[in-house]
Structure formats: structure tokens, C-alpha cells
């Protein structure tokens, strides 16, 4: 994780690299990595260590040349790669301004720890993934009661300021702190009274959005996260989950 080394370079004291990778792959396929992260989040919530003011953002991670070459018909394999998660057709790889890349969308609580992650190709927009990231938040409770899935407040930059995202937050009863884009302000004023009132925005509260930026930086301390070496999106997602696990520990 920290060095981004190939599996074949695993030190011999840990056993054959095939055994180590086989365990990593098996736990990815059956969802063990995600379950461990959820268990740590549950314990943190029970101890009152989760601040339910959530910031959403994304990070572009360059893909190494070794990440290319995955089969296009992975589901036709004898053992499909996805397991509990479906492998996307594009394998979460695309071309952006940064080149061959993958994008990690995440929601972080105020303690800079991720509550939800979504993997897409690098050229994918942020706004369409906003609802998907928030719906990925699911922290079970110790004892009776439904898992907590709704934060008290969501913070995001101008990229998430669409009408659809604001309507989604209203439906779920989530308060938001998202600034308006200049063109949205201009169009609203152009319509006069028909444009309605501007959405509430607190600049001081918006400063708390630094939590997700810090959370991204903490994850990117791991070279295997900052640079993608995995051919499959589900494997790279498991790599990010291991990094998230370490943050919750």
C-alpha cells in the first residue's frame, strides 16, 4: 500500500506472493474488506467519534501502464472478477487532462475519515456521482435500530450545486452548504422574481469542507492509491478500502 510495489515483490517473510494476493482477492470478492471498514465505522459511531457533517469531493489518480490490459469480457471468465461488486465495463479507467486516470469520489466526515467511496473513470463528472456517494453511507448501530445513512449536513464545492443535487438533499432532509456558480446566479437574477430566492449559504461553515481535502491527502500517502496499478476497478476499490481501513484504525 505505502510503496505501491508489485505483488511479486512481497517480502518472503510473508510467504509466497501468490498466497498473499490470493487472500487479498478472495476478501475483495466476498466483501470482507468492506465489512471490516463498516465494523470500524460502527464502533466509531457508537463511541461518538463520527461528526455527521459530511463533505463530498473527488480525486483524480493517475493510472500506471500496468493498469491497462484487463479483459473487456471479464464476466465471461470462469471466475468473474467482481464478486459482490460488479466490474464496470470501462474498468474505471479513462482519459482526462491528467492522462490515463481513475477518479475516486468520496464523502468524509469532519474527522477526515471516509464514510463512502465510489470509483469511476477519470473523465467522469463529479455532480452525477453526488447522490451515489451519499447513498453509499451506511453505518450500522450496535444493538437495535436501522443503520444510519443520512448525515446532518452535506458540504460541497460549486461542482455539486445543480438543481438536481439540491432537490435530492431536500427530499432526504439533509441541510446543504454548496455555493452557487456564477452562471446560476446570473440566470436567476435575469429571471427576476420568477428566479426565486438564492439558496442559503454560510461562508464560515463552508470552511469546514477542508475535511474532505485532508481526507484525500491522507489516502494519497499510499502510493498504491495515488497511482493505480490494478487492472480491475474492483481490485483498486479494495486497495482504497484497505487505506480507508488504516485511517479508521
Coordinates of N, CA and C in Angstrom, one line a residue:
X1 N 0.8 -1.2 0.0 CA 0.0 0.0 0.0 C 0.9 1.3 0.0
X2 N 1.8 1.4 0.9 CA 2.6 2.6 1.1 C 3.6 2.7 0.0
X3 N 4.1 1.7 -0.6 CA 5.1 1.7 -1.6 C 4.6 1.5 -3.0
X4 N 3.4 0.9 -3.1 CA 2.9 0.6 -4.5 C 3.7 -0.5 -5.2
X5 N 4.3 -1.4 -4.5 CA 5.2 -2.4 -5.1 C 4.3 -3.5 -5.7
X6 N 4.8 -4.1 -6.8 CA 4.1 -5.3 -7.4 C 4.0 -6.4 -6.4
X7 N 3.0 -7.2 -6.6 CA 2.7 -8.3 -5.7 C 3.9 -9.3 -5.7
X8 N 4.6 -9.4 -6.8 CA 5.8 -10.3 -6.8 C 6.9 -9.8 -5.9
X9 N 6.9 -8.6 -5.5 CA 7.9 -8.0 -4.6 C 7.6 -8.1 -3.1
X10 N 6.5 -8.8 -2.8 CA 6.2 -9.0 -1.4 C 7.3 -9.7 -0.7
X11 N 7.8 -9.2 0.5 CA 8.9 -9.9 1.2 C 8.6 -11.3 1.5
X12 N 9.6 -12.2 1.4 CA 9.4 -13.6 1.6 C 9.0 -14.0 2.9
X13 N 9.2 -13.1 3.9 CA 8.8 -13.5 5.3 C 7.2 -13.6 5.4
X14 N 6.5 -13.0 4.4 CA 5.0 -13.1 4.5 C 4.5 -14.3 3.7
X15 N 5.4 -15.1 3.1 CA 5.0 -16.3 2.4 C 5.0 -16.0 0.9
X16 N 4.6 -17.0 0.1 CA 4.5 -16.8 -1.3 C 3.6 -15.7 -1.7
X17 N 4.0 -14.9 -2.7 CA 3.2 -13.7 -3.1 C 1.9 -14.2 -3.7
X18 N 1.8 -15.4 -4.3 CA 0.6 -15.9 -4.8 C -0.5 -16.1 -3.7
X19 N 0.0 -16.5 -2.5 CA -0.9 -16.7 -1.4 C -1.4 -15.4 -0.8
X20 N -0.5 -14.4 -0.7 CA -0.9 -13.1 -0.2 C -1.9 -12.4 -1.2
X21 N -1.6 -12.5 -2.5 CA -2.5 -11.9 -3.4 C -3.9 -12.7 -3.4
X22 N -3.8 -14.0 -3.3 CA -5.0 -14.8 -3.3 C -5.9 -14.4 -2.2
X23 N -5.3 -14.1 -1.0 CA -6.1 -13.7 0.2 C -6.8 -12.4 -0.1
X24 N -5.9 -11.4 -0.6 CA -6.5 -10.1 -0.9 C -7.6 -10.2 -1.9
X25 N -7.5 -11.0 -3.0 CA -8.5 -11.1 -4.0 C -9.8 -11.8 -3.4
X26 N -9.6 -12.8 -2.6 CA -10.7 -13.5 -2.0 C -11.5 -12.6 -1.1
X27 N -10.8 -11.8 -0.3 CA -11.5 -10.9 0.6 C -12.2 -9.8 -0.2
X28 N -11.6 -9.4 -1.3 CA -12.3 -8.4 -2.2 C -13.6 -9.0 -2.8
X29 N -13.5 -10.2 -3.2 CA -14.7 -10.9 -3.9 C -15.8 -11.1 -2.9
X30 N -15.5 -11.5 -1.7 CA -16.6 -11.8 -0.8 C -17.0 -10.6 0.1
X31 N -16.3 -9.5 -0.1 CA -16.7 -8.2 0.6 C -16.2 -8.1 2.0
X32 N -15.1 -8.9 2.3 CA -14.5 -8.8 3.6 C -13.9 -7.4 3.9
X33 N -13.2 -6.8 3.0 CA -12.6 -5.5 3.2 C -13.6 -4.5 3.6
X34 N -14.7 -4.5 2.8 CA -15.8 -3.5 3.1 C -16.5 -3.8 4.4
X35 N -16.6 -5.0 4.8 CA -17.2 -5.4 6.1 C -16.3 -4.9 7.2
X36 N -15.0 -5.0 7.1 CA -14.1 -4.6 8.1 C -14.2 -3.1 8.3
X37 N -14.3 -2.3 7.2 CA -14.4 -0.9 7.3 C -15.7 -0.5 7.9
X38 N -16.8 -1.2 7.6 CA -18.1 -0.9 8.2 C -18.1 -1.2 9.7
X39 N -17.4 -2.3 10.1 CA -17.3 -2.6 11.5 C -16.6 -1.5 12.3
X40 N -15.5 -1.0 11.7 CA -14.8 0.1 12.4 C -15.6 1.4 12.4
X41 N -16.4 1.7 11.4 CA -17.2 2.8 11.4 C -18.3 2.7 12.5
X42 N -18.8 1.5 12.6 CA -19.9 1.2 13.6 C -19.3 1.4 15.0
X43 N -18.1 0.9 15.3 CA -17.5 1.1 16.6 C -17.2 2.6 16.9
X44 N -16.8 3.3 15.8 CA -16.5 4.8 16.0 C -17.8 5.6 16.3
X45 N -18.9 5.2 15.6 CA -20.1 5.9 15.8 C -20.7 5.7 17.2
X46 N -20.5 4.4 17.6 CA -21.0 4.1 19.0 C -20.2 4.9 20.1
X47 N -19.0 5.1 19.8 CA -18.1 5.9 20.7 C -18.3 7.4 20.5
X48 N -19.1 7.8 19.6 CA -19.3 9.3 19.4 C -18.2 9.9 18.6
X49 N -17.4 9.2 17.9 CA -16.3 9.8 17.2 C -16.5 10.2 15.7
X50 N -17.8 10.0 15.3 CA -18.2 10.5 13.9 C -19.0 11.7 14.0
X51 N -18.5 12.8 13.3 CA -19.2 14.0 13.2 C -20.0 13.9 11.9
X52 N -21.4 14.0 12.0 CA -22.2 13.7 10.9 C -22.4 15.0 10.0
X53 N -21.4 15.8 9.9 CA -21.3 16.9 8.9 C -20.3 16.3 7.8
X54 N -20.9 16.0 6.6 CA -20.1 15.3 5.6 C -19.7 16.2 4.5
X55 N -18.5 16.1 4.0 CA -18.0 16.8 2.8 C -17.8 15.9 1.7
X56 N -18.2 16.3 0.5 CA -18.1 15.4 -0.7 C -17.1 16.1 -1.7
X57 N -16.3 15.2 -2.3 CA -15.3 15.7 -3.3 C -14.8 14.5 -4.1
X58 N -13.9 14.8 -5.0 CA -13.3 13.7 -5.7 C -11.8 13.9 -5.9
X59 N -11.1 12.9 -6.3 CA -9.6 13.0 -6.5 C -9.3 12.2 -7.8
X60 N -8.5 12.7 -8.7 CA -8.1 12.0 -9.8 C -6.8 11.3 -9.5
X61 N -6.7 10.1 -9.8 CA -5.5 9.3 -9.5 C -4.9 8.7 -10.8
X62 N -3.7 9.0 -11.1 CA -3.1 8.6 -12.3 C -3.0 7.1 -12.4
X63 N -3.2 6.5 -13.5 CA -3.1 5.1 -13.7 C -1.8 4.7 -14.4
X64 N -1.1 3.8 -13.7 CA 0.2 3.3 -14.3 C -0.1 2.4 -15.5
X65 N 0.9 2.3 -16.4 CA 0.7 1.5 -17.6 C 0.3 0.0 -17.3
X66 N 0.7 -0.4 -16.1 CA 0.3 -1.8 -15.7 C -1.2 -2.0 -15.4
X67 N -1.9 -0.8 -15.3 CA -3.3 -0.9 -15.0 C -4.1 -1.2 -16.3
X68 N -3.5 -1.1 -17.5 CA -4.2 -1.4 -18.7 C -4.1 -2.9 -19.1
X69 N -5.0 -3.3 -19.9 CA -4.9 -4.6 -20.5 C -5.9 -5.6 -19.9
X70 N -6.8 -5.2 -19.0 CA -7.8 -6.1 -18.5 C -8.8 -6.5 -19.6
X71 N -9.3 -7.7 -19.5 CA -10.2 -8.3 -20.5 C -11.5 -7.5 -20.6
X72 N -12.0 -7.2 -21.8 CA -13.2 -6.5 -21.9 C -14.4 -7.3 -21.6
X73 N -14.3 -8.7 -21.7 CA -15.4 -9.6 -21.4 C -15.1 -10.3 -20.1
X74 N -14.8 -9.6 -19.0 CA -14.4 -10.2 -17.8 C -15.5 -11.1 -17.2
X75 N -16.8 -10.8 -17.4 CA -17.8 -11.6 -16.9 C -17.9 -13.0 -17.5
X76 N -17.2 -13.1 -18.7 CA -17.2 -14.4 -19.4 C -16.1 -15.4 -18.8
X77 N -15.3 -14.9 -17.9 CA -14.3 -15.7 -17.3 C -15.0 -16.8 -16.4
X78 N -14.2 -17.9 -16.2 CA -14.7 -18.9 -15.3 C -15.0 -18.4 -13.9
X79 N -14.2 -17.5 -13.5 CA -14.4 -16.9 -12.2 C -14.5 -15.3 -12.4
X80 N -15.8 -14.8 -12.6 CA -15.9 -13.4 -12.8 C -15.2 -12.5 -11.7
X81 N -14.6 -11.4 -12.1 CA -13.7 -10.7 -11.2 C -14.5 -10.0 -10.1
X82 N -15.7 -9.6 -10.3 CA -16.4 -8.7 -9.4 C -16.7 -9.3 -8.0
X83 N -17.3 -10.5 -8.0 CA -17.7 -11.0 -6.7 C -18.9 -10.3 -6.2
X84 N -18.9 -9.7 -5.0 CA -20.1 -9.0 -4.5 C -20.4 -7.7 -5.3
X85 N -19.3 -7.1 -5.9 CA -19.5 -5.9 -6.7 C -19.3 -6.2 -8.1
X86 N -20.0 -5.5 -9.0 CA -19.9 -5.6 -10.4 C -18.7 -4.8 -11.0
X87 N -18.0 -5.5 -11.9 CA -16.9 -4.8 -12.5 C -17.4 -3.9 -13.7
X88 N -17.2 -2.6 -13.7 CA -17.7 -1.7 -14.8 C -17.0 -2.1 -16.1
X89 N -17.8 -1.8 -17.2 CA -17.3 -2.2 -18.5 C -16.0 -1.5 -18.8
X90 N -15.8 -0.2 -18.4 CA -14.6 0.5 -18.7 C -13.5 0.3 -17.7
X91 N -13.7 -0.6 -16.7 CA -12.8 -0.9 -15.6 C -12.4 0.3 -14.8
X92 N -13.2 1.4 -14.8 CA -12.9 2.6 -14.1 C -11.7 3.3 -14.6
X93 N -11.4 3.2 -15.9 CA -10.2 3.8 -16.5 C -10.7 4.7 -17.6
X94 N -10.1 5.9 -17.7 CA -10.5 6.8 -18.8 C -9.4 7.9 -19.0
X95 N -9.6 8.7 -20.0 CA -8.7 9.8 -20.3 C -9.2 11.1 -19.8
X96 N -8.4 11.8 -19.1 CA -8.7 13.1 -18.6 C -7.5 14.0 -18.9
X97 N -7.6 15.3 -18.4 CA -6.5 16.2 -18.7 C -5.2 15.7 -18.1
X98 N -5.3 14.9 -17.0 CA -4.1 14.3 -16.4 C -3.6 13.1 -17.1
X99 N -4.3 12.6 -18.2 CA -3.9 11.4 -18.9 C -4.8 10.2 -18.5
X100 N -4.2 9.0 -18.5 CA -4.8 7.8 -18.2 C -5.1 7.8 -16.7
X101 N -6.3 7.8 -16.3 CA -6.6 8.0 -14.9 C -7.9 7.4 -14.4
X102 N -8.0 7.3 -13.1 CA -9.2 6.9 -12.4 C -9.6 8.0 -11.4
X103 N -10.9 8.1 -11.1 CA -11.4 9.1 -10.2 C -12.0 8.4 -9.0
X104 N -11.6 8.9 -7.8 CA -12.2 8.4 -6.5 C -13.1 9.5 -6.0
X105 N -14.4 9.2 -5.9 CA -15.3 10.1 -5.3 C -15.5 9.6 -3.8
X106 N -15.5 10.5 -2.9 CA -15.7 10.1 -1.5 C -16.4 11.2 -0.7
X107 N -17.0 10.7 0.4 CA -17.6 11.5 1.4 C -16.9 11.3 2.7
X108 N -16.4 12.4 3.3 CA -15.6 12.4 4.5 C -16.4 13.1 5.7
X109 N -16.3 12.5 6.8 CA -16.9 13.2 8.0 C -15.8 14.2 8.5
X110 N -16.2 15.0 9.5 CA -15.4 16.1 9.9 C -14.0 15.7 10.5
X111 N -13.9 14.4 10.8 CA -12.6 13.9 11.3 C -11.7 13.5 10.2
X112 N -12.1 13.8 9.0 CA -11.2 13.5 7.8 C -11.2 12.0 7.4
X113 N -12.1 11.2 7.9 CA -12.2 9.8 7.6 C -13.3 9.5 6.6
X114 N -13.1 8.7 5.6 CA -14.1 8.5 4.6 C -15.2 7.6 5.1
X115 N -16.5 8.0 4.7 CA -17.6 7.2 5.0 C -18.1 6.4 3.8
X116 N -17.8 6.9 2.6 CA -18.2 6.2 1.4 C -17.2 6.6 0.3
X117 N -17.0 5.6 -0.6 CA -16.2 5.8 -1.8 C -16.8 5.2 -3.0
X118 N -16.6 5.9 -4.2 CA -17.1 5.4 -5.4 C -16.0 5.5 -6.5
X119 N -15.7 4.5 -7.3 CA -14.7 4.5 -8.3 C -15.3 4.7 -9.7
X120 N -14.8 5.7 -10.4 CA -15.2 5.8 -11.8 C -14.0 6.1 -12.7
X121 N -14.2 6.2 -14.0 CA -13.1 6.6 -14.9 C -12.8 8.1 -14.6
X122 N -11.6 8.4 -15.0 CA -11.0 9.7 -14.6 C -11.8 10.9 -15.3
X123 N -12.4 10.7 -16.4 CA -13.1 11.8 -17.1 C -14.5 12.0 -16.6
X124 N -15.0 11.2 -15.7 CA -16.4 11.3 -15.3 C -16.6 12.6 -14.4
X125 N -17.7 13.2 -14.6 CA -18.0 14.4 -13.8 C -18.3 14.1 -12.3
X126 N -18.2 15.1 -11.5 CA -18.4 15.0 -10.1 C -19.9 15.0 -9.7
X127 N -20.6 15.9 -10.3 CA -22.0 16.1 -9.9 C -22.9 14.9 -10.1
X128 N -22.8 14.1 -11.2 CA -23.6 12.9 -11.3 C -23.4 11.8 -10.3
X129 N -22.2 11.9 -9.6 CA -21.9 10.9 -8.6 C -22.3 11.3 -7.2
X130 N -22.8 12.6 -7.1 CA -23.1 13.1 -5.7 C -24.1 12.3 -4.9
X131 N -25.2 11.9 -5.6 CA -26.2 11.1 -4.9 C -25.7 9.7 -4.6
X132 N -24.9 9.2 -5.5 CA -24.4 7.8 -5.4 C -23.4 7.7 -4.2
X133 N -22.6 8.8 -4.0 CA -21.7 8.8 -2.9 C -22.4 8.9 -1.6
X134 N -23.4 9.8 -1.5 CA -24.2 9.9 -0.2 C -25.0 8.7 0.1
X135 N -25.5 8.0 -0.9 CA -26.3 6.8 -0.7 C -25.4 5.6 -0.3
X136 N -24.1 5.8 -0.5 CA -23.2 4.7 -0.1 C -22.9 4.8 1.4
X137 N -23.3 5.8 2.1 CA -23.1 6.0 3.6 C -24.0 5.0 4.3
X138 N -23.5 4.1 5.0 CA -24.4 3.2 5.7 C -23.6 2.7 7.0
X139 N -23.9 3.2 8.1 CA -23.2 2.9 9.3 C -24.1 2.2 10.3
X140 N -24.0 0.8 10.4 CA -24.9 0.1 11.4 C -24.7 0.6 12.8
X141 N -25.7 0.3 13.6 CA -25.7 0.6 15.0 C -25.4 -0.6 15.8
X142 N -24.8 -0.4 17.0 CA -24.6 -1.5 17.9 C -25.9 -1.7 18.7
X143 N -26.5 -2.9 18.5 CA -27.8 -3.1 19.1 C -28.9 -2.8 18.1
X144 N -30.2 -2.6 18.6 CA -31.3 -2.5 17.7 C -31.3 -1.1 17.0
X145 N -32.0 -1.0 15.9 CA -32.0 0.2 15.1 C -31.5 0.1 13.7
X146 N -32.0 0.9 12.8 CA -31.5 0.8 11.5 C -30.2 1.5 11.3
X147 N -29.4 1.1 10.3 CA -28.1 1.7 10.1 C -28.3 3.2 9.8
X148 N -27.4 4.1 10.1 CA -27.5 5.5 9.8 C -27.0 5.7 8.4
X149 N -27.8 6.4 7.6 CA -27.5 6.6 6.2 C -27.6 8.1 5.9
X150 N -28.0 8.9 6.8 CA -28.3 10.3 6.4 C -27.5 11.2 7.3
X151 N -26.6 12.0 6.7 CA -25.8 13.0 7.5 C -26.7 14.2 7.9
X152 N -26.2 15.0 8.9 CA -26.9 16.2 9.3 C -26.8 17.3 8.2
X153 N -25.6 17.3 7.6 CA -25.3 18.4 6.7 C -24.3 17.9 5.6
X154 N -24.5 18.3 4.4 CA -23.6 18.0 3.3 C -22.9 19.2 2.8
X155 N -21.6 19.2 2.6 CA -20.8 20.3 2.1 C -20.2 19.9 0.8
X156 N -20.2 20.8 -0.2 CA -19.6 20.5 -1.5 C -19.2 21.8 -2.2
X157 N -18.3 21.7 -3.2 CA -17.9 22.9 -3.9 C -18.9 23.2 -5.0
X158 N -18.6 24.1 -5.9 CA -19.6 24.6 -6.9 C -20.0 23.5 -7.9
X159 N -19.1 22.5 -8.0 CA -19.4 21.4 -9.0 C -20.7 20.7 -8.6
X160 N -21.1 20.7 -7.3 CA -22.2 19.9 -6.9 C -23.5 20.8 -6.7
X161 N -23.4 22.1 -7.2 CA -24.5 23.0 -7.0 C -25.7 22.9 -7.9
X162 N -25.9 21.8 -8.6 CA -27.0 21.7 -9.6 C -28.4 21.7 -8.8
X163 N -29.4 22.0 -9.6 CA -30.8 21.9 -9.0 C -31.1 20.5 -8.6
X164 N -30.7 19.6 -9.4 CA -31.0 18.2 -9.1 C -30.4 17.7 -7.8
X165 N -29.1 18.1 -7.5 CA -28.5 17.7 -6.2 C -29.2 18.4 -5.1
X166 N -29.5 19.7 -5.2 CA -30.2 20.4 -4.1 C -31.6 19.8 -3.9
X167 N -32.3 19.4 -4.9 CA -33.6 18.8 -4.7 C -33.4 17.4 -4.1
X168 N -32.4 16.7 -4.4 CA -32.2 15.4 -3.8 C -31.9 15.6 -2.3
X169 N -31.1 16.6 -1.9 CA -30.9 16.8 -0.5 C -32.1 17.2 0.3
X170 N -33.0 18.0 -0.4 CA -34.2 18.4 0.3 C -35.1 17.2 0.5
X171 N -35.2 16.3 -0.5 CA -36.1 15.1 -0.3 C -35.6 14.3 0.9
X172 N -34.3 14.2 1.1 CA -33.8 13.4 2.2 C -33.7 14.2 3.5
X173 N -34.0 15.5 3.5 CA -34.0 16.3 4.7 C -32.6 16.6 5.2
X174 N -31.6 16.7 4.2 CA -30.2 17.0 4.5 C -30.0 18.5 4.3
X175 N -29.5 19.2 5.2 CA -29.1 20.6 5.0 C -27.8 20.6 4.2
X176 N -27.7 21.6 3.3 CA -26.5 21.6 2.5 C -25.8 23.0 2.6
X177 N -24.5 23.0 2.3 CA -23.7 24.2 2.2 C -22.9 24.1 0.9
X178 N -23.5 24.6 -0.2 CA -22.9 24.5 -1.5 C -23.0 25.8 -2.2
X179 N -22.0 26.5 -2.6 CA -22.1 27.8 -3.2 C -22.6 27.7 -4.6
X180 N -23.2 28.8 -5.1 CA -23.7 28.8 -6.5 C -22.7 29.2 -7.5
X181 N -22.8 28.6 -8.7 CA -21.9 29.1 -9.8 C -22.3 30.4 -10.3
X182 N -21.4 31.1 -10.9 CA -21.7 32.5 -11.4 C -22.8 32.5 -12.4
X183 N -22.8 31.5 -13.3 CA -23.8 31.5 -14.3 C -25.2 31.2 -13.7
X184 N -25.3 30.4 -12.6 CA -26.5 30.2 -12.0 C -27.1 31.4 -11.3
X185 N -26.2 32.2 -10.7 CA -26.6 33.5 -10.1 C -27.1 34.4 -11.2
X186 N -26.3 34.5 -12.3 CA -26.7 35.4 -13.4 C -28.1 35.0 -14.0
X187 N -28.3 33.7 -14.2 CA -29.6 33.3 -14.8 C -30.7 33.5 -13.8
X188 N -30.5 33.3 -12.5 CA -31.6 33.5 -11.5 C -31.9 35.0 -11.5
X189 N -31.0 35.9 -11.5 CA -31.2 37.3 -11.4 C -31.9 37.8 -12.7
X190 N -31.6 37.2 -13.8 CA -32.1 37.6 -15.1 C -33.6 37.3 -15.1
X191 N -34.1 36.3 -14.4 CA -35.5 35.9 -14.4 C -36.3 36.8 -13.4
X192 N -35.6 37.6 -12.6 CA -36.3 38.5 -11.7 C -37.0 37.7 -10.6
X193 N -38.2 38.0 -10.2 CA -38.9 37.4 -9.1 C -39.2 35.9 -9.5
X194 N -39.3 35.6 -10.7 CA -39.5 34.2 -11.1 C -38.3 33.3 -10.8
X195 N -37.1 33.9 -10.7 CA -35.9 33.2 -10.4 C -35.9 32.7 -9.0
X196 N -36.7 33.2 -8.1 CA -36.7 32.7 -6.7 C -35.6 33.3 -5.9
X197 N -35.6 32.9 -4.7 CA -34.5 33.4 -3.7 C -33.3 32.5 -3.9
X198 N -32.1 33.1 -3.6 CA -30.9 32.4 -3.6 C -30.8 31.3 -2.5
X199 N -30.2 30.2 -2.8 CA -30.1 29.2 -1.7 C -29.2 29.7 -0.6
X200 N -29.6 29.2 0.6 CA -28.8 29.7 1.8 C -27.4 29.2 1.7
X201 N -26.5 30.0 2.1 CA -25.0 29.6 2.1 C -24.3 30.4 3.2
X202 N -23.6 29.6 4.0 CA -22.8 30.2 5.1 C -21.3 30.0 4.8
X203 N -20.6 31.2 4.5 CA -19.2 31.1 4.1 C -18.4 30.5 5.2
X204 N -18.7 30.8 6.5 CA -17.9 30.3 7.6 C -18.1 28.8 7.8
X205 N -19.3 28.3 7.6 CA -19.5 26.9 7.7 C -18.8 26.2 6.5
X206 N -18.7 26.8 5.4 CA -18.1 26.2 4.2 C -16.7 25.9 4.4
X207 N -16.0 26.7 5.3 CA -14.6 26.5 5.5 C -14.3 25.0 6.1
X208 N -15.4 24.4 6.7 CA -15.2 23.1 7.2 C -15.0 22.0 6.1
X209 N -15.2 22.4 4.8 CA -15.0 21.5 3.7 C -13.6 21.0 3.5
X210 N -12.7 21.6 4.3 CA -11.3 21.2 4.2 C -11.1 19.8 4.6
X211 N -12.1 19.2 5.4 CA -12.0 17.9 5.9 C -11.9 16.9 4.8
X212 N -12.6 17.0 3.7 CA -12.5 16.1 2.6 C -11.2 16.2 1.8
X213 N -10.7 17.5 1.7 CA -9.4 17.7 1.1 C -8.3 17.0 1.9
X214 N -8.4 17.1 3.2 CA -7.4 16.5 4.1 C -7.5 15.0 4.0
X215 N -8.8 14.5 3.9 CA -9.0 13.1 3.8 C -8.4 12.5 2.5
X216 N -8.5 13.2 1.4 CA -7.9 12.8 0.2 C -6.4 12.7 0.3
X217 N -5.8 13.7 0.9 CA -4.4 13.8 1.1 C -3.9 12.6 2.0
X218 N -4.7 12.3 3.0 CA -4.3 11.1 3.9 C -4.3 9.8 3.1
X219 N -5.3 9.6 2.2 CA -5.3 8.4 1.4 C -4.2 8.4 0.4
X220 N -3.8 9.5 -0.2 CA -2.8 9.5 -1.2 C -1.4 9.4 -0.6
X221 N -1.3 9.3 0.7 CA 0.0 9.0 1.2 C 0.4 7.6 0.8
X222 N -0.6 6.8 0.5 CA -0.3 5.4 0.0 C -0.1 5.5 -1.5
X223 N 1.0 5.0 -2.0 CA 1.3 5.1 -3.4 C 0.4 4.3 -4.2
X224 N -0.1 3.2 -3.7 CA -1.0 2.3 -4.4 C -2.3 2.9 -4.6
X225 N -2.7 4.0 -3.9 CA -3.9 4.8 -4.0 C -3.6 5.9 -5.0
X226 N -2.5 6.7 -4.7 CA -2.2 7.9 -5.5 C -2.0 7.5 -7.0
X227 N -1.4 6.3 -7.2 CA -1.2 5.8 -8.6 C -1.8 4.4 -8.7
X228 N -2.7 4.2 -9.6 CA -3.4 3.0 -9.7 C -2.5 2.0 -10.5
X229 N -2.3 0.8 -9.9 CA -1.6 -0.3 -10.6 C -2.5 -1.4 -10.9
X230 N -3.7 -1.5 -10.3 CA -4.6 -2.6 -10.5 C -5.3 -2.5 -11.9
X231 N -5.4 -3.7 -12.5 CA -6.1 -3.7 -13.8 C -7.6 -3.6 -13.7
X232 N -8.2 -4.1 -12.6 CA -9.6 -4.1 -12.4 C -10.1 -3.0 -11.4
X233 N -11.2 -2.4 -11.7 CA -11.7 -1.4 -10.8 C -12.1 -2.0 -9.4
X234 N -12.6 -3.2 -9.3 CA -12.9 -3.8 -8.0 C -11.7 -4.1 -7.2
X235 N -10.6 -4.4 -7.8 CA -9.3 -4.6 -7.1 C -8.8 -3.2 -6.6
X236 N -8.9 -2.2 -7.4 CA -8.4 -0.9 -7.0 C -9.3 -0.4 -5.9
X237 N -10.6 -0.6 -6.0 CA -11.5 -0.2 -4.9 C -11.1 -0.9 -3.6
X238 N -10.8 -2.2 -3.6 CA -10.3 -2.9 -2.4 C -9.0 -2.3 -1.9
X239 N -8.1 -1.9 -2.8 CA -6.9 -1.2 -2.3 C -7.2 0.1 -1.6
X240 N -8.2 0.8 -2.1 CA -8.6 2.1 -1.4 C -9.2 1.7 -0.1
X241 N -10.0 0.7 0.0 CA -10.7 0.3 1.2 C -9.7 -0.1 2.3
X242 N -8.6 -0.8 1.9 CA -7.5 -1.1 2.8 C -6.9 0.2 3.4
X243 N -6.7 1.2 2.5 CA -6.2 2.5 3.0 C -7.2 3.2 3.9
X244 N -8.5 3.1 3.6 CA -9.6 3.6 4.5 C -9.6 2.9 5.8
X245 N -9.4 1.6 5.8 CA -9.4 0.8 7.0 C -8.3 1.3 7.9
X246 N -7.1 1.6 7.4 CA -6.0 2.0 8.2 C -6.3 3.4 8.8
X247 N -7.1 4.3 8.1 CA -7.4 5.5 8.7 C -8.4 5.4 9.9
X248 N -9.3 4.5 9.8 CA -10.3 4.3 10.8 C -9.6 3.6 12.0
X249 N -8.6 2.8 11.8 CA -7.8 2.2 12.9 C -7.1 3.3 13.7

